[in-house]
Coordinates of N, CA and C and ligand atoms in Angstrom, one line a residue:
Chain A
M11 N 126.5 45.4 16.0 CA 127.1 44.9 17.4 C 128.6 44.8 17.6
P12 N 128.8 45.6 18.8 CA 130.2 45.4 18.4 C 131.5 43.8 18.5
T13 N 131.9 44.4 17.8 CA 133.1 42.2 18.0 C 133.7 43.0 19.4
S14 N 134.9 41.3 19.2 CA 136.3 42.1 19.8 C 137.1 42.7 19.3
N15 N 136.8 42.6 18.0 CA 138.0 43.3 17.7 C 137.5 44.6 17.1
D16 N 136.3 45.1 17.9 CA 136.6 46.6 17.5 C 136.9 47.1 19.5
R17 N 137.3 46.2 20.0 CA 137.8 46.7 21.6 C 138.7 46.9 21.6
P18 N 139.4 47.9 23.2 CA 141.0 48.6 22.6 C 141.7 47.2 22.7
P19 N 143.1 46.4 22.6 CA 143.7 45.8 22.4 C 144.1 45.6 24.1
Q20 N 144.1 46.5 24.7 CA 144.5 46.1 26.8 C 142.6 45.5 26.6
N21 N 141.3 45.7 26.4 CA 140.6 44.7 26.8 C 140.5 43.8 26.1
R22 N 140.8 43.4 24.9 CA 141.7 41.8 24.7 C 142.2 41.3 25.2
G23 N 143.7 41.6 25.3 CA 144.6 41.6 26.1 C 143.9 40.9 28.1
L24 N 142.9 41.2 28.0 CA 142.7 40.9 29.5 C 141.7 40.1 29.3
T25 N 141.1 40.0 28.3 CA 140.2 38.9 28.0 C 140.8 38.0 28.0
A26 N 141.8 37.6 27.1 CA 143.0 36.4 27.0 C 143.9 35.9 28.5
I27 N 143.6 36.7 28.9 CA 144.3 36.7 30.3 C 143.8 35.9 31.1
V28 N 142.4 36.7 31.2 CA 141.7 35.7 32.3 C 141.3 33.8 31.7
G29 N 140.9 34.2 30.6 CA 140.4 32.6 30.0 C 141.9 32.0 30.6
A30 N 142.8 32.6 30.3 CA 143.7 31.6 30.5 C 144.6 31.4 32.2
M31 N 143.7 32.3 33.3 CA 143.9 31.7 34.4 C 143.0 31.0 34.9
S32 N 141.6 31.5 34.3 CA 140.9 30.6 34.5 C 141.1 29.2 34.2
L33 N 141.6 28.5 33.0 CA 142.6 27.8 32.7 C 143.2 26.5 33.4
I34 N 143.9 27.3 34.0 CA 145.7 27.3 34.9 C 144.5 27.1 35.9
T35 N 143.1 27.8 37.0 CA 142.6 27.4 38.0 C 141.9 26.4 38.0
V36 N 141.3 25.5 37.0 CA 140.2 24.2 36.7 C 142.0 23.2 36.4
L37 N 142.9 22.9 36.1 CA 144.2 22.7 35.8 C 144.6 22.1 37.7
L38 N 144.9 23.6 37.8 CA 145.4 23.4 39.7 C 144.6 22.3 40.9
I39 N 143.3 22.6 40.3 CA 142.2 22.3 41.3 C 142.2 20.4 40.9
V40 N 142.2 20.2 39.7 CA 142.7 18.7 39.3 C 143.9 18.1 39.8
Q41 N 145.2 19.2 39.7 CA 146.3 18.1 40.3 C 145.8 18.0 41.3
I42 N 145.0 19.1 42.3 CA 145.1 19.0 44.2 C 144.6 17.6 44.4
W43 N 143.2 17.5 43.7 CA 142.2 16.1 43.6 C 143.6 14.8 43.4
L44 N 144.8 15.9 42.6 CA 145.3 14.2 42.2 C 146.4 13.9 43.6
L45 N 146.9 14.9 43.3 CA 147.6 14.9 44.9 C 146.9 13.6 45.7
S46 N 146.1 14.7 46.5 CA 145.2 13.6 48.1 C 145.1 12.9 47.1
A47 N 144.8 12.3 46.3 CA 144.2 10.9 45.7 C 145.4 10.3 46.4
A48 N 146.7 10.8 45.6 CA 147.4 9.2 45.6 C 148.2 9.0 46.2
L49 N 148.5 10.4 47.5 CA 148.7 10.5 48.8 C 147.7 9.6 50.0
E50 N 146.4 9.3 49.7 CA 145.8 8.5 49.8 C 145.7 6.8 49.4
S51 N 146.1 7.0 48.2 CA 146.6 5.8 47.8 C 147.6 5.1 48.2
F52 N 148.7 5.8 47.7 CA 149.9 5.4 48.7 C 149.8 4.5 50.3
L53 N 148.8 6.4 51.2 CA 148.8 5.1 52.5 C 147.9 4.1 53.1
S54 N 147.5 3.9 52.0 CA 146.5 3.1 51.9 C 147.1 1.0 51.5
G55 N 148.9 1.8 51.1 CA 149.2 0.6 50.6 C 149.8 -0.2 49.4
N56 N 148.9 1.2 48.6 CA 148.7 0.9 47.3 C 150.0 1.8 46.1
R57 N 151.0 0.8 45.6 CA 151.7 2.2 45.2 C 152.0 1.9 43.6
H58 N 151.0 1.4 43.2 CA 150.8 1.6 41.6 C 150.9 2.5 41.0
S59 N 150.0 3.7 41.7 CA 149.0 4.5 41.1 C 150.6 5.5 41.2
A60 N 151.2 5.9 41.8 CA 152.0 6.8 42.2 C 152.8 7.4 40.7
L61 N 152.8 6.0 39.9 CA 153.3 7.0 38.5 C 152.7 7.8 37.5
P62 N 150.9 7.2 37.9 CA 150.5 7.8 36.6 C 149.9 9.3 37.0
A63 N 150.3 8.8 38.3 CA 149.6 10.4 39.3 C 150.7 10.8 38.8
A64 N 151.7 11.1 39.0 CA 153.1 12.3 38.6 C 152.9 12.4 37.4
I65 N 152.5 11.4 36.5 CA 153.1 12.0 34.8 C 151.6 13.2 34.8
F66 N 150.8 12.6 35.4 CA 149.7 13.1 35.0 C 149.7 14.9 35.1
S67 N 150.5 14.9 36.4 CA 150.7 16.3 38.0 C 151.6 16.7 36.9
G68 N 152.4 16.3 36.3 CA 153.8 16.5 35.9 C 152.8 17.7 33.8
V69 N 152.1 16.7 33.1 CA 151.6 17.1 32.2 C 150.8 18.5 32.6
M70 N 150.1 18.4 33.1 CA 149.1 19.8 34.2 C 149.9 20.8 34.4
F71 N 151.3 20.3 34.4 CA 152.1 21.7 35.4 C 152.9 22.6 34.0
L72 N 153.1 21.3 33.2 CA 153.7 22.1 31.8 C 152.3 22.6 30.9
I73 N 151.4 22.0 31.5 CA 150.2 22.9 30.1 C 150.2 24.3 31.1
C74 N 150.1 23.8 32.4 CA 150.3 25.8 33.1 C 151.1 26.3 32.6
L75 N 152.6 26.4 32.9 CA 153.3 26.8 32.3 C 153.6 27.0 31.1
G76 N 153.3 26.3 29.9 CA 152.8 27.5 29.0 C 151.9 28.2 28.7
L77 N 150.9 27.8 29.4 CA 149.8 29.5 29.6 C 151.0 30.7 30.4
Y78 N 151.5 30.6 31.3 CA 151.9 31.2 31.4 C 152.5 32.0 30.7
A79 N 153.4 31.3 30.1 CA 154.4 32.1 28.4 C 153.0 32.9 28.1
F80 N 151.9 32.4 28.3 CA 151.7 32.7 26.9 C 150.8 34.3 27.8
V81 N 150.1 34.0 29.0 CA 149.3 35.4 29.4 C 151.3 36.4 29.2
D82 N 152.3 36.4 29.8 CA 153.4 36.9 29.5 C 153.6 37.6 28.4
R83 N 152.9 36.4 27.5 CA 154.0 37.4 25.9 C 152.2 38.3 25.4
V84 N 151.0 38.1 26.0 CA 149.9 38.6 25.8 C 150.0 40.6 26.3
D85 N 150.4 39.9 27.8 CA 150.8 41.0 27.6 C 151.7 42.5 27.7
S86 N 153.4 41.5 28.0 CA 153.9 42.8 26.9 C 153.4 42.9 25.4
E87 N 152.5 42.6 24.9 CA 152.3 42.8 23.2 C 151.5 44.1 23.5
V88 N 150.0 43.8 24.6 CA 149.9 45.1 24.8 C 149.9 46.3 25.0
R89 N 151.6 45.7 26.5 CA 151.7 47.1 27.0 C 152.5 47.8 25.4
G90 N 153.0 47.4 24.5 CA 153.5 48.0 23.5 C 153.1 48.3 22.9
S91 N 151.5 47.7 22.0 CA 151.0 48.6 21.8 C 150.6 49.9 22.3
E92 N 150.1 49.3 23.7 CA 149.5 50.8 24.5 C 151.0 52.1 24.4
N93 N 152.0 51.3 24.8 CA 153.8 52.5 24.7 C 153.5 53.4 23.5
G94 N 153.5 52.0 22.4 CA 153.7 52.5 20.9 C 152.5 53.5 20.7
R95 N 151.3 53.8 21.3 CA 150.3 54.7 21.3 C 150.8 56.1 21.4
Chain B
M205 N 145.2 78.2 34.9 CA 144.4 76.9 34.6 C 145.3 76.1 33.8
N206 N 146.7 76.6 34.0 CA 147.8 75.9 33.4 C 148.0 74.7 34.4
W207 N 148.2 74.8 35.4 CA 149.0 73.9 36.5 C 147.8 72.5 35.9
L208 N 146.5 72.9 35.6 CA 145.8 72.1 35.2 C 145.8 70.9 34.1
R209 N 147.1 71.8 32.9 CA 147.1 71.0 32.0 C 148.1 70.6 31.4
R210 N 149.6 71.2 32.3 CA 150.8 71.0 31.5 C 151.9 70.4 32.6
G211 N 152.6 69.6 32.2 CA 153.5 69.2 33.8 C 154.6 70.3 33.8
S212 N 154.6 71.0 35.0 CA 155.8 71.7 35.2 C 157.0 71.5 35.3
S213 N 157.8 70.4 35.3 CA 158.7 70.0 34.6 C 158.9 68.2 34.2
G214 N 159.7 68.3 33.4 CA 160.2 66.9 33.0 C 159.1 66.0 32.1
G215 N 157.8 66.4 32.5 CA 156.6 65.4 31.2 C 156.4 66.2 30.1
T216 N 155.7 66.1 28.9 CA 155.6 66.0 27.6 C 155.2 67.7 27.9
P217 N 155.0 68.7 27.0 CA 153.8 69.7 27.2 C 152.6 69.1 26.9
S218 N 152.2 68.3 25.8 CA 150.9 68.3 25.3 C 150.8 67.0 27.0
E219 N 150.7 66.7 27.4 CA 150.6 65.4 28.8 C 149.4 66.5 29.8
P220 N 148.6 66.5 29.9 CA 148.0 67.4 31.9 C 148.9 66.6 32.5
L221 N 148.9 68.0 33.7 CA 149.9 67.3 35.0 C 149.4 66.5 35.5
W222 N 147.6 66.2 35.7 CA 147.4 64.6 36.8 C 148.1 63.3 35.9
K223 N 148.6 63.5 34.5 CA 148.7 62.2 34.1 C 151.0 62.3 34.5
E224 N 151.2 63.3 35.2 CA 152.3 63.1 35.1 C 152.6 62.8 36.8
E225 N 152.1 63.1 37.5 CA 151.7 63.0 38.8 C 150.7 62.1 39.3
F226 N 150.2 61.3 38.9 CA 149.4 59.7 39.2 C 149.6 59.2 37.7
S227 N 150.8 59.0 37.4 CA 151.8 58.0 36.4 C 151.1 55.9 36.5
V228 N 150.8 56.0 37.2 CA 149.8 54.8 37.8 C 148.7 54.4 37.1
R229 N 149.1 53.6 35.9 CA 147.2 53.8 35.4 C 146.8 52.3 35.7
T230 N 145.4 52.3 36.3 CA 144.4 51.1 37.1 C 144.8 50.1 35.9
A231 N 144.4 50.4 35.4 CA 144.4 49.3 33.8 C 145.9 48.2 34.1
D232 N 147.4 49.5 33.8 CA 147.8 48.4 34.1 C 148.3 47.9 35.1
E233 N 147.8 48.3 36.3 CA 147.8 47.8 37.6 C 147.5 46.7 37.4
R234 N 146.1 46.6 37.4 CA 145.4 45.2 36.7 C 146.4 44.5 36.1
Y235 N 146.7 44.2 35.4 CA 147.1 44.1 34.3 C 149.1 42.9 35.6
V236 N 149.5 43.8 36.1 CA 150.1 43.1 36.9 C 149.7 42.0 37.9
T237 N 148.1 43.1 38.6 CA 148.0 42.4 40.0 C 147.9 40.7 39.1
R238 N 147.3 40.9 38.0 CA 146.9 39.3 36.9 C 147.9 38.3 36.8
R239 N 148.8 38.8 36.5 CA 150.1 38.3 36.0 C 150.6 38.0 37.7
Q240 N 151.0 38.6 38.5 CA 151.4 38.1 39.6 C 150.2 36.7 40.5
L241 N 149.5 36.8 40.2 CA 148.8 36.3 40.4 C 148.8 34.2 39.5
T242 N 148.5 34.9 38.0 CA 149.6 34.0 37.3 C 150.8 33.5 37.7
K243 N 151.4 33.6 37.9 CA 153.1 33.3 38.7 C 152.7 32.3 40.0
F244 N 151.4 32.7 41.2 CA 151.6 32.2 42.1 C 150.9 31.4 41.5
L245 N 149.9 31.0 40.7 CA 149.3 29.9 40.8 C 150.6 28.6 40.1
V246 N 151.1 29.1 38.9 CA 152.1 28.0 38.8 C 153.0 27.5 39.4
L247 N 153.0 28.5 40.3 CA 154.4 27.9 40.9 C 153.8 26.8 41.4
T248 N 151.8 27.1 42.6 CA 151.2 26.0 43.3 C 151.3 25.1 42.1
S249 N 151.0 25.2 40.8 CA 151.1 23.9 40.1 C 152.3 23.2 40.8
L250 N 153.4 24.2 40.3 CA 154.7 23.2 40.0 C 154.5 22.4 41.9
G251 N 154.3 22.9 43.1 CA 154.5 22.7 44.3 C 153.7 20.8 44.1
M252 N 152.7 21.1 43.8 CA 151.6 19.7 43.1 C 152.6 18.4 42.7
F253 N 153.1 19.8 41.7 CA 153.9 18.8 40.9 C 155.0 17.4 41.9
V254 N 155.6 18.7 42.6 CA 156.7 17.9 43.4 C 155.7 17.3 43.9
G255 N 154.9 17.0 44.5 CA 154.0 16.0 45.9 C 154.3 15.0 45.3
N256 N 153.6 14.8 43.8 CA 153.1 14.1 42.8 C 154.6 13.0 43.1
I257 N 155.7 13.9 42.5 CA 156.9 13.1 42.6 C 157.2 12.3 43.8
W258 N 157.5 13.4 45.1 CA 157.5 12.6 46.4 C 157.2 11.2 46.6
I259 N 155.7 11.5 46.4 CA 155.0 9.9 47.0 C 155.7 9.2 45.7
L260 N 156.5 9.0 44.7 CA 156.6 8.3 43.5 C 157.7 8.0 44.0
I261 N 158.3 9.3 44.9 CA 159.9 8.9 44.9 C 159.6 7.1 46.8
R262 N 158.9 8.2 47.3 CA 158.4 7.1 48.5 C 157.9 5.7 48.1
S263 N 157.0 5.5 47.2 CA 156.6 4.3 46.9 C 157.9 3.7 46.0
L264 N 159.2 4.1 45.2 CA 159.6 3.9 44.9 C 160.9 2.9 45.4
F265 N 161.3 3.7 46.8 CA 162.0 3.0 47.7 C 161.3 3.0 48.9
Y266 N 160.8 2.2 48.7 CA 159.4 1.0 49.8 C 160.1 0.2 50.0
K267 N 160.1 -0.3 51.5 CA 161.1 -1.4 51.5 C 160.0 -2.4 52.3
V268 N 159.9 -3.2 52.5 CA 158.2 -4.0 53.1 C 159.3 -4.4 54.3
P269 N 158.3 -3.7 55.3 CA 158.4 -3.9 56.9 C 159.0 -5.4 57.1
V270 N 159.6 -5.6 58.1 CA 159.9 -6.9 58.5 C 159.5 -7.1 60.3
Y271 N 158.0 -7.5 60.6 CA 157.3 -7.3 61.6 C 157.9 -8.4 62.6
P272 N 158.0 -8.0 63.9 CA 158.6 -9.2 64.5 C 157.7 -10.1 65.3
Q273 N 157.6 -11.4 65.9 CA 156.3 -12.2 66.4 C 156.1 -12.0 67.4
Q274 N 155.2 -11.9 68.3 CA 154.9 -11.1 69.4 C 153.9 -12.2 69.9
P275 N 153.9 -12.8 70.8 CA 153.0 -13.4 71.4 C 152.2 -12.2 72.4
V276 N 150.5 -12.3 72.0 CA 150.1 -11.1 72.4 C 149.0 -11.4 73.3
A277 N 148.9 -12.9 73.6 CA 147.4 -13.2 74.4 C 147.7 -14.9 74.8
Q278 N 146.7 -15.3 76.3 CA 146.3 -16.6 76.0 C 145.7 -17.2 75.1
L279 N 145.6 -18.0 74.8 CA 144.1 -18.9 74.2 C 143.1 -19.4 75.6
G280 N 141.8 -18.8 74.9 CA 140.8 -18.7 75.8 C 141.5 -17.5 77.1
E281 N 142.0 -16.8 77.6 CA 142.5 -15.8 77.9 C 141.4 -14.7 78.4
I282 N 140.8 -14.3 77.5 CA 139.1 -13.1 77.4 C 138.1 -14.0 76.9
P283 N 137.1 -13.9 77.5 CA 135.6 -14.6 77.4 C 135.4 -13.7 75.7
V284 N 134.6 -14.5 75.5 CA 133.6 -14.1 73.7 C 133.3 -12.8 74.5
G285 N 133.6 -11.7 72.9 CA 132.9 -11.0 73.3 C 134.2 -9.9 74.3
G286 N 135.1 -10.4 74.5 CA 136.0 -9.7 75.3 C 136.9 -9.3 74.3
V287 N 137.5 -8.4 75.2 CA 138.8 -7.4 74.7 C 139.8 -7.4 75.3
K288 N 140.8 -7.6 74.8 CA 142.6 -6.9 75.0 C 142.8 -6.4 74.3
L289 N 143.9 -5.3 75.5 CA 144.5 -4.0 74.6 C 145.9 -4.2 74.5
F290 N 147.3 -4.3 73.3 CA 148.4 -4.4 74.1 C 149.6 -4.0 72.4
S291 N 150.5 -3.5 72.7 CA 151.2 -2.7 71.8 C 151.7 -3.7 70.4
Y292 N 152.1 -3.6 69.3 CA 152.2 -4.4 68.4 C 152.2 -3.5 66.8
P293 N 153.6 -3.0 66.1 CA 154.4 -4.3 66.7 C 155.6 -3.0 67.8
T294 N 155.7 -2.1 67.8 CA 156.2 -1.6 68.5 C 155.6 -0.5 70.2
K295 N 156.4 -0.3 71.0 CA 155.2 -0.2 72.0 C 154.6 0.8 72.3
D296 N 154.6 1.1 71.1 CA 153.7 3.5 70.7 C 152.2 2.8 69.5
D297 N 152.6 1.5 69.4 CA 151.5 1.3 68.0 C 150.6 0.2 68.9
H298 N 149.4 1.2 69.5 CA 148.6 0.2 70.5 C 147.5 -0.4 69.8
C299 N 147.0 -1.7 69.8 CA 146.2 -2.5 69.4 C 144.8 -2.7 69.9
I300 N 143.6 -3.6 69.6 CA 142.8 -3.9 70.1 C 142.7 -5.4 69.3
M301 N 142.4 -6.2 70.6 CA 142.4 -8.0 70.0 C 140.6 -7.9 70.8
I302 N 140.3 -8.4 70.3 CA 138.1 -9.3 70.2 C 138.1 -10.6 70.4
R303 N 137.6 -11.0 70.8 CA 137.4 -12.2 70.3 C 136.3 -12.9 69.9
T304 N 136.0 -12.4 69.0 CA 134.2 -12.8 68.5 C 133.4 -13.8 68.5
G305 N 134.0 -15.3 69.1 CA 133.3 -16.7 69.1 C 134.9 -17.3 69.7
K306 N 134.0 -18.7 69.8 CA 134.3 -19.8 70.5 C 136.2 -20.0 70.4
D307 N 136.0 -19.5 68.6 CA 137.9 -20.6 68.0 C 138.5 -18.8 67.0
E308 N 137.7 -17.6 67.9 CA 137.7 -16.6 66.3 C 138.3 -15.8 67.8
Y309 N 139.3 -15.2 67.0 CA 139.4 -13.6 67.5 C 139.9 -12.4 66.3
V310 N 139.9 -11.4 66.5 CA 140.0 -10.5 65.5 C 141.2 -9.4 65.8
S311 N 142.2 -8.5 65.1 CA 143.1 -7.4 66.4 C 143.3 -6.0 65.2
Y312 N 143.1 -5.2 65.3 CA 143.1 -4.2 64.7 C 144.2 -3.1 65.0
S313 N 144.6 -2.4 64.8 CA 145.9 -1.5 65.0 C 144.3 -0.1 65.8
Q314 N 144.7 0.3 67.2 CA 143.4 1.4 67.5 C 143.8 2.4 67.5
K315 N 144.9 3.0 66.5 CA 144.5 4.0 65.9 C 143.8 4.1 64.4
C316 N 142.6 5.0 65.3 CA 141.7 6.2 64.0 C 142.2 6.4 62.9
T317 N 141.7 6.2 61.6 CA 142.4 6.3 60.8 C 142.8 7.5 60.7
H318 N 141.3 8.2 60.9 CA 141.1 9.9 60.3 C 142.2 11.3 61.2
L319 N 141.6 10.7 62.4 CA 142.8 11.7 63.7 C 143.4 11.1 64.3
S320 N 143.7 9.8 64.8 CA 144.0 9.3 65.5 C 143.9 8.8 66.4
C321 N 142.5 8.9 66.4 CA 142.2 8.2 68.2 C 142.0 7.2 68.5
A322 N 141.5 6.9 69.3 CA 141.8 5.2 70.0 C 140.2 4.6 70.5
V323 N 140.1 3.5 69.2 CA 138.9 3.1 69.0 C 138.5 2.1 69.8
Y324 N 137.1 2.2 70.9 CA 137.4 1.0 71.4 C 135.9 0.2 70.3
Y325 N 135.6 -0.8 71.6 CA 134.7 -2.0 70.6 C 133.6 -1.6 71.6
S326 N 132.4 -1.6 70.7 CA 131.5 -1.8 70.9 C 130.5 -2.6 71.2
Q327 N 130.1 -3.6 72.5 CA 129.9 -5.2 72.5 C 128.4 -4.8 71.3
A328 N 127.4 -3.8 71.9 CA 126.2 -4.3 71.7 C 125.9 -3.4 70.4
E329 N 126.7 -2.5 69.7 CA 126.6 -2.8 68.3 C 127.4 -3.0 67.4
N330 N 128.5 -4.3 67.6 CA 129.2 -4.9 67.2 C 130.1 -4.8 66.0
R331 N 130.8 -3.6 66.4 CA 131.5 -2.8 66.0 C 132.8 -2.2 67.0
L332 N 133.7 -1.4 65.8 CA 134.5 -0.6 66.5 C 134.7 1.0 66.0
E333 N 134.6 1.4 67.3 CA 133.8 2.8 67.3 C 134.7 4.3 67.5
C334 N 134.8 5.4 67.0 CA 135.8 6.1 67.4 C 134.8 7.0 68.3
P335 N 135.4 7.7 69.4 CA 134.4 9.2 70.1 C 134.9 10.1 69.6
C336 N 136.2 10.9 68.6 CA 135.7 11.6 68.4 C 134.7 12.3 67.3
H337 N 135.0 11.4 65.7 CA 133.9 11.7 65.3 C 133.1 11.2 64.6
K338 N 132.9 10.1 65.6 CA 131.6 8.8 64.8 C 132.5 8.4 64.4
G339 N 133.2 8.2 63.3 CA 133.7 7.0 62.9 C 133.8 5.5 63.6
F340 N 133.0 4.4 62.0 CA 132.7 3.5 63.3 C 133.5 2.1 62.5
F341 N 133.8 1.7 62.8 CA 134.8 0.1 61.2 C 133.9 -1.1 61.6
S342 N 134.3 -1.7 60.7 CA 133.5 -2.8 60.7 C 134.5 -4.1 61.8
I343 N 133.8 -5.0 62.5 CA 134.7 -5.9 63.4 C 134.8 -7.0 62.6
K344 N 134.8 -7.3 60.9 CA 134.9 -8.3 61.0 C 136.3 -8.6 60.1
D345 N 136.1 -7.1 59.2 CA 137.5 -6.9 58.1 C 137.8 -5.3 58.8
G346 N 137.5 -4.5 59.6 CA 138.2 -3.2 59.7 C 138.1 -2.2 59.2
A347 N 136.9 -2.4 58.2 CA 136.6 -1.3 57.0 C 135.2 -0.6 57.6
V348 N 135.5 0.9 57.0 CA 135.1 1.8 57.7 C 133.0 1.4 57.1
L349 N 132.7 2.0 58.2 CA 131.0 1.8 58.2 C 130.3 3.1 57.7
Q350 N 131.2 3.7 58.6 CA 130.5 5.2 58.6 C 131.5 6.9 59.3
G351 N 131.1 8.0 59.0 CA 132.1 8.6 59.7 C 133.1 8.5 58.8
P352 N 134.0 10.3 59.3 CA 135.2 10.8 58.3 C 136.4 9.6 58.0
P353 N 136.7 8.7 58.1 CA 137.6 7.7 58.3 C 138.0 7.5 56.3
S354 N 138.8 7.4 55.9 CA 138.0 7.1 54.9 C 139.3 5.6 53.7
R355 N 139.7 5.5 55.0 CA 140.5 4.1 55.0 C 140.4 2.8 56.3
P356 N 140.3 2.4 55.5 CA 140.6 0.7 57.2 C 141.5 0.7 57.8
L357 N 140.9 0.2 59.7 CA 141.9 -0.4 60.0 C 143.1 -1.1 60.2
P358 N 143.9 -0.5 60.3 CA 145.4 -1.7 60.0 C 144.9 -3.2 60.5
R359 N 144.5 -3.6 59.7 CA 145.0 -5.6 60.5 C 145.6 -6.4 61.3
I360 N 145.8 -6.6 62.7 CA 147.1 -7.2 63.0 C 146.6 -9.1 62.9
V361 N 147.4 -9.6 62.2 CA 147.0 -10.6 61.8 C 148.0 -11.6 63.5
L362 N 146.8 -12.4 63.2 CA 147.4 -13.4 64.4 C 147.4 -15.1 64.3
E363 N 148.1 -16.2 65.2 CA 148.3 -17.1 64.8 C 148.3 -17.9 66.2
A364 N 147.3 -18.6 66.0 CA 147.1 -19.7 67.4 C 148.6 -20.3 67.2
R365 N 149.8 -20.5 68.4 CA 151.2 -21.5 68.7 C 150.6 -22.0 69.7
G366 N 150.2 -23.8 69.6 CA 150.1 -24.2 71.1 C 149.0 -23.4 71.8
E367 N 149.3 -22.7 73.3 CA 148.4 -22.2 73.8 C 148.3 -20.6 74.1
Q368 N 149.4 -20.0 72.7 CA 149.2 -18.2 72.6 C 149.1 -18.4 70.9
L369 N 148.6 -17.0 71.4 CA 148.4 -16.1 70.3 C 149.4 -15.8 69.5
V370 N 149.9 -15.3 68.5 CA 151.2 -14.8 68.2 C 150.8 -13.5 67.1
A371 N 150.9 -12.5 67.3 CA 150.7 -11.5 66.5 C 152.2 -11.5 65.9
I372 N 152.0 -11.4 64.0 CA 152.9 -12.1 62.8 C 153.2 -10.7 62.3
E373 N 151.8 -10.2 61.6 CA 151.8 -8.8 60.4 C 151.1 -8.1 61.3
V374 N 151.4 -6.9 60.2 CA 150.5 -5.7 60.3 C 149.9 -5.5 58.9
K375 N 148.3 -5.8 58.3 CA 148.1 -5.7 56.6 C 147.1 -4.6 56.5
G376 N 147.8 -3.8 56.0 CA 146.9 -1.9 55.3 C 147.4 -1.2 55.9
Ligands
LIG511 S1 139.9 10.6 64.8 FE1 138.4 9.1 63.9 S2 136.9 9.4 62.9 FE2 138.3 11.5 63.8

């Protein structure tokens, strides 16, 4: 049975990128929900949820940024190995 | 068949001509698209974060509003089950007052918390109803009974002073 190591590096890179993108999408959905919940609670007069919502949103943005850096690195590695062949 | 095997100028002689002429690889193109999409997703994530920061700043610098004291009706001016419309705190904020008992009055903002249509009092159902998307609110506390609104109606606090009913505050 073929393992992931048998696949060409470009395919493996694509799998990693798709995985990272899916994770970013999930985080983004959570962030959208967080923003709408924070806005809803702000408009109904509750001002205590704004700080935790902003902190969580910031953490999720940083994770997204890290994943983007990962995607960028994998991409250039795969491109490098492609050009080296 | 030489044209099929080799580029006439520039490219490596061992490369077939099609590689030289169609130099964009489908796989590479997919890479760029995905990377661009990832960048777009991360920028959207930044936008969400900025939105949360904006809400945080608004709540940190939130000033408790000072409401005017405004006579809105005479006691006994409307019958039990009757309704009076008035504006409070500014003339653009329309409100509805209902006499629910002999000495009981309730008052709410008339602006539906869904998309700002004017709510009216349904005596048959004893509730406030929004005609736009059938949002219903409780007459007791303005809470949502049914429909798309997610927040209760802001309540106007009334105080009886002598023969007058005075609006003193908006809650919610
Ligand atoms: S505007 Fe009132 S229910 Fe939609």
